[in-house]
mmCIF file of C-alpha atoms and ligand atoms in Angstrom:
data_model
loop_
_atom_site.group_PDB
_atom_site.id
_atom_site.type_symbol
_atom_site.label_atom_id
_atom_site.label_comp_id
_atom_site.label_asym_id
_atom_site.label_seq_id
_atom_site.Cartn_x
_atom_site.Cartn_y
_atom_site.Cartn_z
ATOM 1 C CA UNK W 726 77.809 -68.264 -59.087
ATOM 2 C CA UNK W 727 75.824 -66.196 -55.812
ATOM 3 C CA UNK W 728 76.141 -62.799 -56.835
ATOM 4 C CA UNK W 729 78.339 -60.286 -55.426
ATOM 5 C CA UNK W 730 76.952 -57.327 -53.964
ATOM 6 C CA UNK W 731 79.317 -53.898 -54.259
ATOM 7 C CA UNK W 732 78.053 -50.754 -52.275
ATOM 8 C CA UNK W 733 79.392 -47.358 -53.725
ATOM 9 C CA UNK W 734 81.155 -45.331 -51.815
ATOM 10 C CA UNK W 735 82.868 -48.462 -50.300
ATOM 11 C CA UNK W 736 83.965 -46.236 -47.561
ATOM 12 C CA UNK W 737 80.806 -44.847 -45.482
ATOM 13 C CA UNK W 738 83.078 -41.804 -43.834
ATOM 14 C CA UNK W 739 81.376 -38.690 -44.827
ATOM 15 C CA UNK W 740 78.804 -40.413 -47.439
ATOM 16 C CA UNK W 741 75.949 -38.735 -48.463
ATOM 17 C CA UNK W 742 74.193 -41.691 -50.207
ATOM 18 C CA UNK W 743 74.830 -45.400 -51.215
ATOM 19 C CA UNK W 744 74.085 -47.371 -54.481
ATOM 20 C CA UNK W 745 74.966 -50.942 -55.831
ATOM 21 C CA UNK W 746 76.312 -53.256 -58.198
ATOM 22 C CA UNK W 747 75.266 -56.690 -58.493
ATOM 23 C CA UNK W 748 77.892 -58.835 -59.707
ATOM 24 C CA UNK W 749 76.286 -62.169 -61.326
ATOM 25 C CA UNK W 750 78.404 -64.681 -63.603
ATOM 26 C CA UNK W 751 78.905 -62.783 -66.618
ATOM 27 C CA UNK W 752 77.474 -59.189 -66.046
ATOM 28 C CA UNK W 753 76.254 -56.070 -63.603
ATOM 29 C CA UNK W 754 73.187 -55.155 -62.155
ATOM 30 C CA UNK W 755 73.251 -51.549 -60.928
ATOM 31 C CA UNK W 756 70.732 -50.700 -58.204
ATOM 32 C CA UNK W 757 70.322 -47.074 -58.304
ATOM 33 C CA UNK W 758 73.022 -44.403 -59.079
ATOM 34 C CA UNK W 759 74.471 -41.517 -56.699
ATOM 35 C CA UNK W 760 73.699 -37.597 -56.527
ATOM 36 C CA UNK W 761 76.944 -36.121 -57.557
ATOM 37 C CA UNK W 762 79.227 -36.587 -60.765
ATOM 38 C CA UNK W 763 82.250 -37.620 -59.205
ATOM 39 C CA UNK W 764 80.593 -40.020 -56.719
ATOM 40 C CA UNK W 765 78.748 -41.739 -60.124
ATOM 41 C CA UNK W 766 81.639 -41.859 -61.953
ATOM 42 C CA UNK W 767 83.339 -43.530 -59.465
ATOM 43 C CA UNK W 768 80.848 -46.042 -59.491
ATOM 44 C CA UNK W 769 81.458 -46.395 -63.125
ATOM 45 C CA UNK W 770 84.769 -47.074 -62.819
ATOM 46 C CA UNK W 771 84.240 -49.776 -60.332
ATOM 47 C CA UNK W 772 81.858 -50.711 -62.774
ATOM 48 C CA UNK W 773 84.719 -50.915 -65.346
ATOM 49 C CA UNK W 774 86.942 -52.895 -62.569
ATOM 50 C CA UNK W 775 85.053 -55.554 -62.333
ATOM 51 C CA UNK W 776 85.251 -55.480 -66.096
ATOM 52 C CA UNK W 777 81.679 -57.319 -67.020
ATOM 53 C CA UNK W 778 79.030 -55.545 -68.662
ATOM 54 C CA UNK W 779 76.407 -53.443 -67.573
ATOM 55 C CA UNK W 780 72.758 -55.359 -67.920
ATOM 56 C CA UNK W 781 70.449 -53.030 -66.194
ATOM 57 C CA UNK W 782 70.073 -50.361 -63.607
ATOM 58 C CA UNK W 783 67.314 -50.779 -61.091
ATOM 59 C CA UNK W 784 65.671 -47.859 -59.356
ATOM 60 C CA UNK W 785 64.399 -47.939 -55.315
ATOM 61 C CA UNK W 786 62.645 -44.591 -55.217
ATOM 62 C CA UNK W 787 61.996 -41.537 -56.955
ATOM 63 C CA UNK W 788 64.008 -39.241 -55.207
ATOM 64 C CA UNK W 789 67.295 -37.178 -57.188
ATOM 65 C CA UNK W 790 70.416 -38.627 -54.849
ATOM 66 C CA UNK W 791 69.304 -41.896 -56.262
ATOM 67 C CA UNK W 792 68.889 -41.429 -59.592
ATOM 68 C CA UNK W 793 70.027 -37.998 -60.530
ATOM 69 C CA UNK W 794 73.766 -39.710 -61.753
ATOM 70 C CA UNK W 795 72.457 -42.489 -63.858
ATOM 71 C CA UNK W 796 74.133 -40.554 -67.156
ATOM 72 C CA UNK W 797 77.296 -40.967 -65.384
ATOM 73 C CA UNK W 798 76.927 -44.672 -64.341
ATOM 74 C CA UNK W 799 75.384 -45.904 -67.667
ATOM 75 C CA UNK W 800 77.710 -43.819 -69.733
ATOM 76 C CA UNK W 801 75.912 -44.350 -72.963
ATOM 77 C CA UNK W 802 75.849 -48.055 -72.281
ATOM 78 C CA UNK W 803 72.482 -49.328 -74.137
ATOM 79 C CA UNK W 804 70.646 -50.695 -70.940
ATOM 80 C CA UNK W 805 67.483 -50.427 -69.349
ATOM 81 C CA UNK W 806 66.576 -48.332 -66.318
ATOM 82 C CA UNK W 807 64.079 -50.174 -64.499
ATOM 83 C CA UNK W 808 61.082 -48.781 -62.189
ATOM 84 C CA UNK W 809 57.545 -48.922 -61.675
ATOM 85 C CA UNK W 810 55.557 -46.694 -63.836
ATOM 86 C CA UNK W 811 54.896 -44.467 -60.369
ATOM 87 C CA UNK W 812 58.437 -44.210 -59.827
ATOM 88 C CA UNK W 813 59.413 -43.196 -63.763
ATOM 89 C CA UNK W 814 55.984 -40.680 -63.659
ATOM 90 C CA UNK W 815 57.549 -39.038 -60.114
ATOM 91 C CA UNK W 816 60.694 -38.408 -61.863
ATOM 92 C CA UNK W 817 59.801 -36.797 -64.713
ATOM 93 C CA UNK W 818 57.380 -34.681 -62.802
ATOM 94 C CA UNK W 819 59.802 -33.185 -60.224
ATOM 95 C CA UNK W 820 62.990 -33.277 -61.843
ATOM 96 C CA UNK W 821 62.660 -29.445 -63.220
ATOM 97 C CA UNK W 822 61.748 -28.702 -58.871
ATOM 98 C CA UNK W 823 64.898 -30.868 -58.285
ATOM 99 C CA UNK W 824 67.256 -29.345 -60.606
ATOM 100 C CA UNK W 825 65.982 -25.599 -59.264
ATOM 101 C CA UNK W 826 66.733 -26.779 -55.141
ATOM 102 C CA UNK W 827 69.054 -29.621 -55.464
ATOM 103 C CA UNK W 828 71.194 -28.278 -58.159
ATOM 104 C CA UNK W 829 72.345 -24.892 -56.697
ATOM 105 C CA UNK W 830 73.406 -26.713 -53.213
ATOM 106 C CA UNK W 831 75.767 -29.014 -55.277
ATOM 107 C CA UNK W 832 76.525 -26.539 -57.904
ATOM 108 C CA UNK W 833 79.137 -28.599 -60.339
ATOM 109 C CA UNK W 834 78.805 -31.643 -58.770
ATOM 110 C CA UNK W 835 74.939 -31.569 -59.472
ATOM 111 C CA UNK W 836 74.851 -33.585 -63.058
ATOM 112 C CA UNK W 837 73.332 -31.272 -65.989
ATOM 113 C CA UNK W 838 72.359 -33.930 -67.934
ATOM 114 C CA UNK W 839 70.112 -36.463 -66.089
ATOM 115 C CA UNK W 840 68.623 -38.911 -67.331
ATOM 116 C CA UNK W 841 65.282 -40.879 -66.081
ATOM 117 C CA UNK W 842 64.222 -44.699 -65.679
ATOM 118 C CA UNK W 843 62.476 -46.260 -69.008
ATOM 119 C CA UNK W 844 61.106 -49.484 -68.351
ATOM 120 C CA UNK W 845 58.321 -49.507 -66.615
ATOM 121 C CA UNK W 846 57.616 -52.761 -63.899
ATOM 122 C CA UNK W 847 54.334 -53.553 -62.414
ATOM 123 C CA UNK W 848 54.494 -54.814 -58.523
ATOM 124 C CA UNK W 849 55.701 -58.168 -57.910
ATOM 125 C CA UNK W 850 57.329 -58.944 -61.450
ATOM 126 C CA UNK W 851 60.932 -60.176 -61.997
ATOM 127 C CA UNK W 852 63.698 -59.561 -64.462
ATOM 128 C CA UNK W 853 66.437 -62.036 -64.585
ATOM 129 C CA UNK W 854 69.911 -61.530 -65.854
ATOM 130 C CA UNK W 855 71.928 -64.292 -65.809
ATOM 131 C CA UNK W 856 71.191 -66.679 -62.785
ATOM 132 C CA UNK W 857 69.770 -63.319 -60.537
ATOM 133 C CA UNK W 858 66.468 -62.912 -60.261
ATOM 134 C CA UNK W 859 65.249 -59.618 -58.915
ATOM 135 C CA UNK W 860 61.560 -58.662 -58.000
ATOM 136 C CA UNK W 861 60.096 -55.272 -57.553
ATOM 137 C CA UNK W 862 57.961 -54.200 -55.022
ATOM 138 C CA UNK W 863 55.740 -51.351 -55.981
ATOM 139 C CA UNK W 864 55.291 -49.870 -52.230
ATOM 140 C CA UNK W 865 54.082 -45.793 -53.612
ATOM 141 C CA UNK W 866 54.181 -43.182 -51.508
ATOM 142 C CA UNK W 867 56.569 -43.716 -48.475
ATOM 143 C CA UNK W 868 59.795 -42.101 -47.862
ATOM 144 C CA UNK W 869 59.556 -40.683 -51.480
ATOM 145 C CA UNK W 870 56.297 -40.142 -53.300
ATOM 146 C CA UNK W 871 56.956 -43.506 -55.034
ATOM 147 C CA UNK W 872 59.244 -46.181 -53.690
ATOM 148 C CA UNK W 873 60.073 -49.307 -55.243
ATOM 149 C CA UNK W 874 62.407 -51.652 -52.951
ATOM 150 C CA UNK W 875 63.747 -55.048 -54.933
ATOM 151 C CA UNK W 876 64.245 -58.781 -53.684
ATOM 152 C CA UNK W 877 67.026 -60.257 -55.140
ATOM 153 C CA UNK W 878 67.025 -64.022 -55.512
ATOM 154 C CA UNK W 879 63.650 -66.521 -54.337
ATOM 155 C CA UNK W 880 64.388 -66.467 -50.698
ATOM 156 C CA UNK W 881 63.821 -63.135 -49.766
ATOM 157 C CA UNK W 882 66.407 -62.197 -48.236
ATOM 158 C CA UNK W 883 68.653 -59.868 -49.874
ATOM 159 C CA UNK W 884 66.934 -57.115 -49.993
ATOM 160 C CA UNK W 885 67.722 -53.702 -52.462
ATOM 161 C CA UNK W 886 65.048 -51.449 -49.555
ATOM 162 C CA UNK W 887 66.014 -47.997 -50.753
ATOM 163 C CA UNK W 888 65.254 -45.002 -48.429
ATOM 164 C CA UNK W 889 62.740 -47.473 -46.263
ATOM 165 C CA UNK W 890 65.139 -47.597 -43.156
ATOM 166 C CA UNK W 891 67.849 -45.364 -42.776
ATOM 167 C CA UNK W 892 70.923 -46.275 -40.898
ATOM 168 C CA UNK W 893 70.669 -44.526 -37.513
ATOM 169 C CA UNK W 894 70.894 -40.917 -39.716
ATOM 170 C CA UNK W 895 68.609 -38.192 -39.818
ATOM 171 C CA UNK W 896 65.684 -38.876 -42.374
ATOM 172 C CA UNK W 897 63.862 -36.983 -44.564
ATOM 173 C CA UNK W 898 59.371 -36.797 -44.123
ATOM 174 C CA UNK W 899 59.088 -33.653 -46.245
ATOM 175 C CA UNK W 900 57.075 -35.266 -48.872
ATOM 176 C CA UNK W 901 54.696 -35.437 -46.014
ATOM 177 C CA UNK W 902 53.990 -39.322 -46.671
ATOM 178 C CA UNK W 903 54.409 -40.798 -43.115
ATOM 179 C CA UNK W 904 51.434 -42.689 -42.582
ATOM 180 C CA UNK W 905 51.994 -44.554 -45.808
ATOM 181 C CA UNK W 906 55.888 -45.290 -44.637
ATOM 182 C CA UNK W 907 55.196 -46.122 -41.325
ATOM 183 C CA UNK W 908 52.060 -48.828 -43.135
ATOM 184 C CA UNK W 909 54.787 -50.063 -45.546
ATOM 185 C CA UNK W 910 57.151 -50.774 -42.978
ATOM 186 C CA UNK W 911 55.128 -53.056 -41.316
ATOM 187 C CA UNK W 912 53.802 -54.925 -44.199
ATOM 188 C CA UNK W 913 57.535 -55.322 -45.057
ATOM 189 C CA UNK W 914 58.149 -56.290 -41.913
ATOM 190 C CA UNK W 915 55.755 -59.031 -42.245
ATOM 191 C CA UNK W 916 56.498 -60.169 -45.576
ATOM 192 C CA UNK W 917 60.130 -59.788 -45.280
ATOM 193 C CA UNK W 918 62.196 -62.831 -43.351
ATOM 194 C CA UNK W 919 63.259 -61.973 -40.075
ATOM 195 C CA UNK W 920 67.103 -62.664 -40.932
ATOM 196 C CA UNK W 921 67.079 -60.613 -44.362
ATOM 197 C CA UNK W 922 69.598 -58.242 -45.440
ATOM 198 C CA UNK W 923 68.854 -55.152 -46.177
ATOM 199 C CA UNK W 924 70.886 -53.232 -48.650
ATOM 200 C CA UNK W 925 70.089 -49.395 -48.407
ATOM 201 C CA UNK W 926 70.193 -45.773 -49.455
ATOM 202 C CA UNK W 927 72.159 -44.199 -46.861
ATOM 203 C CA UNK W 928 74.664 -46.428 -44.573
ATOM 204 C CA UNK W 929 73.745 -50.442 -44.080
ATOM 205 C CA UNK W 930 73.607 -53.106 -44.777
ATOM 206 C CA UNK W 931 71.305 -53.483 -41.442
ATOM 207 C CA UNK W 932 69.095 -56.174 -40.669
ATOM 208 C CA UNK W 933 65.360 -56.227 -39.301
ATOM 209 C CA UNK W 934 66.476 -54.832 -35.809
ATOM 210 C CA UNK W 935 66.464 -51.585 -37.272
ATOM 211 C CA UNK W 936 62.543 -51.248 -38.299
ATOM 212 C CA UNK W 937 62.202 -50.238 -34.694
ATOM 213 C CA UNK W 938 64.561 -47.706 -34.735
ATOM 214 C CA UNK W 939 63.036 -46.649 -37.584
ATOM 215 C CA UNK W 940 59.555 -46.494 -36.806
ATOM 216 C CA UNK W 941 60.636 -45.022 -33.685
ATOM 217 C CA UNK W 942 62.482 -42.084 -35.677
ATOM 218 C CA UNK W 943 59.224 -41.482 -37.463
ATOM 219 C CA UNK W 944 56.727 -41.709 -34.521
ATOM 220 C CA UNK W 945 58.794 -39.146 -32.535
ATOM 221 C CA UNK W 946 59.656 -36.932 -35.457
ATOM 222 C CA UNK W 947 55.882 -36.565 -35.972
ATOM 223 C CA UNK W 948 54.943 -35.938 -32.349
ATOM 224 C CA UNK W 949 58.188 -33.409 -31.832
ATOM 225 C CA UNK W 950 56.122 -31.295 -34.970
ATOM 226 C CA UNK W 951 53.080 -31.588 -33.479
ATOM 227 C CA UNK W 952 53.646 -30.879 -30.051
ATOM 228 C CA UNK W 953 56.163 -27.560 -30.703
ATOM 229 C CA UNK W 954 54.709 -24.556 -29.955
ATOM 230 C CA UNK W 955 54.526 -22.947 -33.411
ATOM 231 C CA UNK W 956 53.227 -19.230 -31.796
ATOM 232 C CA UNK W 957 57.525 -18.668 -32.598
ATOM 233 C CA UNK W 958 58.725 -20.744 -35.399
ATOM 234 C CA UNK W 959 61.856 -20.349 -34.967
ATOM 235 C CA UNK W 960 61.823 -21.882 -31.527
ATOM 236 C CA UNK W 961 59.694 -24.622 -32.613
ATOM 237 C CA UNK W 962 61.873 -25.876 -35.099
ATOM 238 C CA UNK W 963 64.968 -25.880 -32.359
ATOM 239 C CA UNK W 964 62.975 -27.424 -30.160
ATOM 240 C CA UNK W 965 62.483 -30.389 -33.034
ATOM 241 C CA UNK W 966 66.183 -30.731 -33.898
ATOM 242 C CA UNK W 967 66.828 -31.286 -29.810
ATOM 243 C CA UNK W 968 64.237 -33.799 -29.672
ATOM 244 C CA UNK W 969 65.742 -35.655 -32.592
ATOM 245 C CA UNK W 970 69.113 -35.132 -31.575
ATOM 246 C CA UNK W 971 68.048 -37.293 -28.407
ATOM 247 C CA UNK W 972 66.521 -39.806 -30.425
ATOM 248 C CA UNK W 973 69.403 -39.987 -32.601
ATOM 249 C CA UNK W 974 72.505 -38.274 -31.324
ATOM 250 C CA UNK W 975 74.458 -38.174 -35.026
ATOM 251 C CA UNK W 976 74.843 -35.345 -36.604
ATOM 252 C CA UNK W 977 74.709 -36.864 -39.836
ATOM 253 C CA UNK W 978 72.056 -35.883 -42.232
ATOM 254 C CA UNK W 979 70.570 -33.949 -40.099
ATOM 255 C CA UNK W 980 69.848 -30.940 -42.845
ATOM 256 C CA UNK W 981 66.892 -33.315 -44.359
ATOM 257 C CA UNK W 982 65.655 -33.277 -40.666
ATOM 258 C CA UNK W 983 65.621 -29.945 -40.856
ATOM 259 C CA UNK W 984 63.886 -29.582 -44.134
ATOM 260 C CA UNK W 985 61.174 -31.519 -43.419
ATOM 261 C CA UNK W 986 60.149 -29.767 -40.240
ATOM 262 C CA UNK W 987 58.172 -26.668 -41.659
ATOM 263 C CA UNK W 988 56.432 -29.076 -44.518
ATOM 264 C CA UNK W 989 55.056 -31.531 -41.799
ATOM 265 C CA UNK W 990 54.422 -28.903 -39.263
ATOM 266 C CA UNK W 991 52.097 -27.226 -42.336
ATOM 267 C CA UNK W 992 50.896 -31.132 -43.008
ATOM 268 C CA UNK W 993 49.542 -31.488 -39.623
ATOM 269 C CA UNK W 994 47.860 -27.987 -39.746
ATOM 270 C CA UNK W 995 50.050 -26.870 -36.550
ATOM 271 C CA UNK W 996 51.751 -23.830 -39.391
ATOM 272 C CA UNK W 997 49.943 -22.219 -40.754
ATOM 273 C CA UNK W 998 52.149 -20.185 -43.031
ATOM 274 C CA UNK W 999 52.152 -20.888 -46.522
ATOM 275 C CA UNK W 1000 55.048 -22.029 -48.061
HETATM 276 ZN ZN1 ZN E 746 68.065 -41.304 -50.523
#
């Protein structure tokens, strides 16, 4: 059978993050987990409703909204959690800091026991479960400090893109790799078929028409931060927010963009206050 892609949560309203179950003839492969205890537990129930065994979890990048709920999703099953070594190392390195920052934001919904990817894979290598072949692209730093989209099948048309494209939502740029992100987008755009379908980490699915929106978002954000008058930091932040709301009027995930303003201002050298 052609693998079926189930998105979690299925409804988009008010949804923070998406993950996927790929159903094959005799099993299920998960792509990422969700952030909260409730959402990841609901995803586990979705797996149980499908009624086929979990074979593996594939991880698309190193941010906690995509790995924090792994323990709820896997629920003790003895399956590999697969990612490039760089993703594994980044999660192991940064998790304590994420626990300190993201934990209090989500309180009881932040999974207190977190498990990490445990099975490394190299760029361009594939794993096959039943008849479904997944091939990883090890991007290195991009939207997060280490990103790894997965291609399903041989025609390159079904891609789990992680957060390389946000679907008309505000974006997180605080890790400081916007140059790498833009270059990776250009590489992916040239490599993947024009009619590919992208299953992404926040919204979607989308197609190649969203590459331009995403590039424009990053370029507009970096320009807005660089051109703001940082003599008054609060006014500078407000100016960036208003320019980004002009570019993308939705309020969805706006806090991720707001969290990114000062780090990028420091990175660009327009804000010298240490932080
Ligand atoms: Zn994300």
